Every structure is written in structure tokens, then in C-alpha cells.
Short mmCIF file of C-alpha atoms in Angstrom, two decimals:
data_model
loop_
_atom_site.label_atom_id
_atom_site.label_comp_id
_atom_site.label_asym_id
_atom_site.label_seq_id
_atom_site.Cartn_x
_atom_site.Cartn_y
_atom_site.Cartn_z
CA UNK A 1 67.77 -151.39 172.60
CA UNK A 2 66.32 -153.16 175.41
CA UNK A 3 67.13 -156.79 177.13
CA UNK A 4 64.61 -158.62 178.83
CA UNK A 5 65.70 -161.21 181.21
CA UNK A 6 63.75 -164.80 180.36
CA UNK A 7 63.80 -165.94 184.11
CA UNK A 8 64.33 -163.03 186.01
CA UNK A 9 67.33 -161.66 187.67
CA UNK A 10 67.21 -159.78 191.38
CA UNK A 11 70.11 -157.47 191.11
CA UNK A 12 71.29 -155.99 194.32
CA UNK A 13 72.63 -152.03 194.21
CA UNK A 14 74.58 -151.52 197.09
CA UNK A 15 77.31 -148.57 198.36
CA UNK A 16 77.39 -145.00 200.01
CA UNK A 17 75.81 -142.05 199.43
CA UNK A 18 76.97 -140.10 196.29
CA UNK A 19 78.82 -143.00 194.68
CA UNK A 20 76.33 -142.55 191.66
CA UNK A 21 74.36 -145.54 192.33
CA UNK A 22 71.14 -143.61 191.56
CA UNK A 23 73.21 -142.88 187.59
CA UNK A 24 73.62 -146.28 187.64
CA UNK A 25 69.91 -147.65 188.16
CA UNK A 26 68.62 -145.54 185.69
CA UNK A 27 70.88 -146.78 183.06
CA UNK A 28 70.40 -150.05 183.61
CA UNK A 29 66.37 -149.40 183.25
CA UNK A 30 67.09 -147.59 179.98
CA UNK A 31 68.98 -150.80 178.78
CA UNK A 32 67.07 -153.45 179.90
CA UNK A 33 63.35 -154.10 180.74
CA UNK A 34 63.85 -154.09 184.35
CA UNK A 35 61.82 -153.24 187.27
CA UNK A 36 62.63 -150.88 190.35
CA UNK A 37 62.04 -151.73 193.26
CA UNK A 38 60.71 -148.75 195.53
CA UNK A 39 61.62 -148.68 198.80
CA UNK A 40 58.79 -147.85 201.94
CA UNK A 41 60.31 -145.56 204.38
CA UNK A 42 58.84 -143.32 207.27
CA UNK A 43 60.91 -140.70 207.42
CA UNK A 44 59.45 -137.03 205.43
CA UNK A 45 59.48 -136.69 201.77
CA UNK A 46 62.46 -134.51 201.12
CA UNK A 47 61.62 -131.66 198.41
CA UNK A 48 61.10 -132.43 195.13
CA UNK A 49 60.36 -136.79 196.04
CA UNK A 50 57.68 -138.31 194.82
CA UNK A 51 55.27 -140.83 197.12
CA UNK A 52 55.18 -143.96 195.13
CA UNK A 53 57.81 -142.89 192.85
CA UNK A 54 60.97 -141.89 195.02
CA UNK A 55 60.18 -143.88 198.03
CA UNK A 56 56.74 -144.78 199.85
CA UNK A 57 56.11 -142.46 202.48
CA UNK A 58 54.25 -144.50 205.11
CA UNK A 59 53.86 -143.65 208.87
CA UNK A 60 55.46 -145.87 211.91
CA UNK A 61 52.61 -148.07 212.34
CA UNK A 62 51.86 -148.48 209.09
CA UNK A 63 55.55 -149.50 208.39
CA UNK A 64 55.81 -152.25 211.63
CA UNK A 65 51.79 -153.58 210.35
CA UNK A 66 54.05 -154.77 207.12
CA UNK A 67 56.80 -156.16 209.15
CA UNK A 68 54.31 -157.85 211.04
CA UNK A 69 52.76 -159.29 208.32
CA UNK A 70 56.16 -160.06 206.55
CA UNK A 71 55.81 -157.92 203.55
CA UNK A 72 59.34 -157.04 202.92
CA UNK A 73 62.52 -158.41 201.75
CA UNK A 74 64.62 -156.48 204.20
CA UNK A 75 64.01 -153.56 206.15
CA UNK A 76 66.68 -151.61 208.69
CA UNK A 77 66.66 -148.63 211.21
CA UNK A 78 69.05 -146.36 209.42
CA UNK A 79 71.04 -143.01 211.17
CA UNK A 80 68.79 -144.92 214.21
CA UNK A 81 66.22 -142.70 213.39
CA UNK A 82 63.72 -143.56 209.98
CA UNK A 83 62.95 -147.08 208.94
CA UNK A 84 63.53 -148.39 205.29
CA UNK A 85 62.37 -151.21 203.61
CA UNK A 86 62.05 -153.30 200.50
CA UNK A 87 58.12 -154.72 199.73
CA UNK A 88 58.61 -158.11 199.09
CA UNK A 89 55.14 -158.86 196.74
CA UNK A 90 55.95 -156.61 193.85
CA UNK A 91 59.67 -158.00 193.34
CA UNK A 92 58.77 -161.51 193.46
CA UNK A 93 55.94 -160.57 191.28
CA UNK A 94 58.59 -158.87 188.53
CA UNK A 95 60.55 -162.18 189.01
CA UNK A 96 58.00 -164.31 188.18
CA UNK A 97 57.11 -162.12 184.63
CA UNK A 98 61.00 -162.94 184.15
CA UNK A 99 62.06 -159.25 184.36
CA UNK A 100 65.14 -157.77 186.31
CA UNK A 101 64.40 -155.97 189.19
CA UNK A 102 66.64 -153.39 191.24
CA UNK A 103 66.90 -153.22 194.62
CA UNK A 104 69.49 -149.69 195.95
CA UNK A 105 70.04 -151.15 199.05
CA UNK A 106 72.77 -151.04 202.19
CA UNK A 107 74.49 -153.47 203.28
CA UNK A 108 72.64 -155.05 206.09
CA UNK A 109 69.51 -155.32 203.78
CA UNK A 110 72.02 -156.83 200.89
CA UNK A 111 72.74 -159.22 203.45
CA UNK A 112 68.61 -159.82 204.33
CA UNK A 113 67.64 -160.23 200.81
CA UNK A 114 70.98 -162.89 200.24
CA UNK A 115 69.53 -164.98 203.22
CA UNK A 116 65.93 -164.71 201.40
CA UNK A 117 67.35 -165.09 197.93
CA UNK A 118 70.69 -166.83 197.41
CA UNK A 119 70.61 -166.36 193.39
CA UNK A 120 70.76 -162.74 193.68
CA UNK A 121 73.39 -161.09 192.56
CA UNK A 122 74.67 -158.37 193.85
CA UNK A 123 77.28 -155.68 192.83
CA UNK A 124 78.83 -153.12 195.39
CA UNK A 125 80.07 -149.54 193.79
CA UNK A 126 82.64 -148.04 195.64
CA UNK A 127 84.04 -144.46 195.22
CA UNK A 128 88.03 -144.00 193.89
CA UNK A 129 88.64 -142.54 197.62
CA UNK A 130 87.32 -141.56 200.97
CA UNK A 131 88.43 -138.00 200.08
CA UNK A 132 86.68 -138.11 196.73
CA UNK A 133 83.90 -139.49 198.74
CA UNK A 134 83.40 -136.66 200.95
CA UNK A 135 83.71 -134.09 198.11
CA UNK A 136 80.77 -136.02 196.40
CA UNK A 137 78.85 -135.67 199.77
CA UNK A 138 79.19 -131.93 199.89
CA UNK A 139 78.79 -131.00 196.26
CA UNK A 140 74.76 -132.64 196.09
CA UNK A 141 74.41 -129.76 198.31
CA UNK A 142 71.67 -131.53 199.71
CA UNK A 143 72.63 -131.80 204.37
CA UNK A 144 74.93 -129.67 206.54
CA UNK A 145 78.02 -130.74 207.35
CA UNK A 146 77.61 -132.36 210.43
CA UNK A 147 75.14 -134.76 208.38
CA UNK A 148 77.58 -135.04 205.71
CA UNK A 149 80.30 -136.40 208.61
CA UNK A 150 77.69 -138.43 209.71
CA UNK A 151 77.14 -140.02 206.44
CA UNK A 152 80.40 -140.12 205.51
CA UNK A 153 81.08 -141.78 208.84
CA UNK A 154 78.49 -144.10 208.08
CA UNK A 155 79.59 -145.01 204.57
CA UNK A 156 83.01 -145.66 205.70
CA UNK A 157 81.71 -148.34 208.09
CA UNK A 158 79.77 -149.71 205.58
CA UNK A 159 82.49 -150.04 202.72
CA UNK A 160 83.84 -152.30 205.68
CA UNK A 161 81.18 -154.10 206.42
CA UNK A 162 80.59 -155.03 202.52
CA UNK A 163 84.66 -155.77 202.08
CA UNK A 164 84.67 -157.64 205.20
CA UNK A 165 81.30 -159.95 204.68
CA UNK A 166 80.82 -162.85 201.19
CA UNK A 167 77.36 -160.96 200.78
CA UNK A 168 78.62 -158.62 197.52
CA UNK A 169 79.65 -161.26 194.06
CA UNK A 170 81.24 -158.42 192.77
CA UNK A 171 83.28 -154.69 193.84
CA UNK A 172 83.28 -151.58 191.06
CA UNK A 173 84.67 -148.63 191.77
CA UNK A 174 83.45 -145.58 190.44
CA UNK A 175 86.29 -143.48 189.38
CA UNK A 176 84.39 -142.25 186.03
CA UNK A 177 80.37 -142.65 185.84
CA UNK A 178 80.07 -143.55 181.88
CA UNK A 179 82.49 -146.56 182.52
CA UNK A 180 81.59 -147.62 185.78
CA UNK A 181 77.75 -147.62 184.22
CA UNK A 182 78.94 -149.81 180.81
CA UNK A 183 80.66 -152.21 183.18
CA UNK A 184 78.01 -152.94 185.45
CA UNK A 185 75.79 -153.22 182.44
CA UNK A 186 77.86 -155.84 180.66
CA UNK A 187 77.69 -157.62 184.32
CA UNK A 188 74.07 -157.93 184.44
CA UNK A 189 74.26 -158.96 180.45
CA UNK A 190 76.49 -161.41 181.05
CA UNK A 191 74.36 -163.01 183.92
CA UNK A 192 70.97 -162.60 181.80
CA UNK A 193 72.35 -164.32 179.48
CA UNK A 194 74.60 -166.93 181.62
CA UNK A 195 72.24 -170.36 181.84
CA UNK A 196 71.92 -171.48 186.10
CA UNK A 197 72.77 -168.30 187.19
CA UNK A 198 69.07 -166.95 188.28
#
């Protein structure tokens, strides 16, 4: 069964690589009529993405013509190297049909779209440890190890950032994927259905 949200809801995703966050959206769009929001980015398509579908593969100066012309919700350098951002007309288009929509995010573009968007609400998933953490990192198989450390270097800093800031309303920690999942659920239920909280 599916819930639809009557005014909307912009539900921020935030936390490091291989916390399950990716799980976790695609529960949350089998449960409730929500909305995705896919992210531009110029770095390559990795094998097996999809353009339009995993990310939108654009080039450089296609991605600075849409921060020129304010088309996103956030964007950030990340690893200093590929840009990433959030297009801004499709979300506030989902909001207006009253649907939830997703945004799996970092922190500094949590903190963007909070500035843009007080009423969002936004939920940071942190693994049960930095050593369980790293294991996750390695086991997707997916980056040699000095990009895992690098990640996991990075993901450190940003557990940090997010503990240290008021951007996040709420902190899960993934120690078990089913439960985490069911919890976070019942968190967006309860603010669907919680009157002044869009």
C-alpha cells in the first residue's frame, strides 16, 4: 500500500557512502507515492548508470549555464574534482502535486536546500561504526583502496559536519537495513500525516 502526501513533503537523505541510503530511498518509493529527485553531475557515467535515471550526465558548461541561471537547489564540488547538483524545477514541481520527493544528498547541499526550504525535513543515517563503515566501503567492490580511504576520510568529516551543524531534525543509525528502513518510514508517516509540518 501506498501513501500520498496531501501537501507535499521534501525529505532530505543524507550520510556516507555505503550506509544503505540508496536501500532506503527505494523503500520509501515502494511505500509511498514519492518522487526522486535525480541529481545532474559532470563527472562519467560509471558502468551499468543510467543518464536520466541514475544521475544526469551533463558536461562543465552545461552544468555552470544552470547555476547561472539558478536551476538548482544545491549543487557542490565534491572529491574537488566533479560537480553535483539538485534541479530545482522538477522538485518544486512534485511539491506542488503534493507528493514527497527525495533528495540523497551531503551535507553541505542538506545545508543549501535548509536555507532554500526551512520545512524540509531531513534525516541523517549513520553507520553502527567507522570500522563497520570501512568494511561496507570495500565490500561494494566498486574503487581501490586509496579511493576507499579517501571516501572514508571524507565520510568521517562529514558525520562531523552533520553532528556538529542544526541542519539534520533527526540521526538513525544503520546497524540492521530492514529496521533502519521501517523506522525512517514511520518518520516520514508520521510527518505526512502531522498537520503544520510541510
Amino acid at each position: 500500500m501506498t501513501t500520498t502526501a496531501s501537501n507535499g513533503l521534501l525529505l532530505v537523505l543524507s550520510g556516507p557512502s555505503g550506509v544503505g541510503k540508496t536501500s532506503i530511498v527505494h523503500e520509501l518509493l515502494r511505500r509511498f507515492d514519492g518522487f526522486f529527485s535525480v541529481s545532474a553531475t559532470t563527472r562519467q557515467a560509471g558502468a551499468g548508470e543510467i543518464d536520466g535515471h541514475d544521475y544526469s550526465f551533463i558536461s562543465g558548461p552545461a552544468f555552470q549555464k544552470l547555476i547561472d541561471g539558478d536551476c538548482f537547489l544545491e549543487y557542490a564540488q565534491v572529491f574537488g574534482r566533479s560537480w553535483y547538483g539538485s534541479p530545482r524545477q522538477p522538485v518544486e514541481q512534485a511539491l506542488g502535486k503534493g507528493q514527497l520527493v527525495i533528495l540523497d544528498i551531503d551535507v553541505q547541499g542538506a545545508e543549501q536546500v535548509r536555507a532554500r526550504h526551512p520545512q524540509a525535513y531531513a534525516v541523517f543515517v549513520l553507520p553502527p561504526s567507522e570500522d563497520e563503515l570501512l568494511k561496507r566501503l570495500r565490500q561494494r567492490g566498486r574503487e581501490d583502496e586509496e579511493a576507499i580511504q579517501r571516501r572514508f576520510a571524507q565520510s568521517t568529516q562529514e558525520i562531523a559536519r552533520a553532528r556538529g551543524g542544526t541542519t539534520f531534525d533527526v540521526f538513525v543509525t544503520n546497524d540492521d537495513l530492514a529496521r533502519t528502513t521501517d523506522s525512517i518510514c514511520a518518520l516520514v508517516a508520521a510527518r505526512l500525516g502531522s498537520p503544520g509540518s510541510r
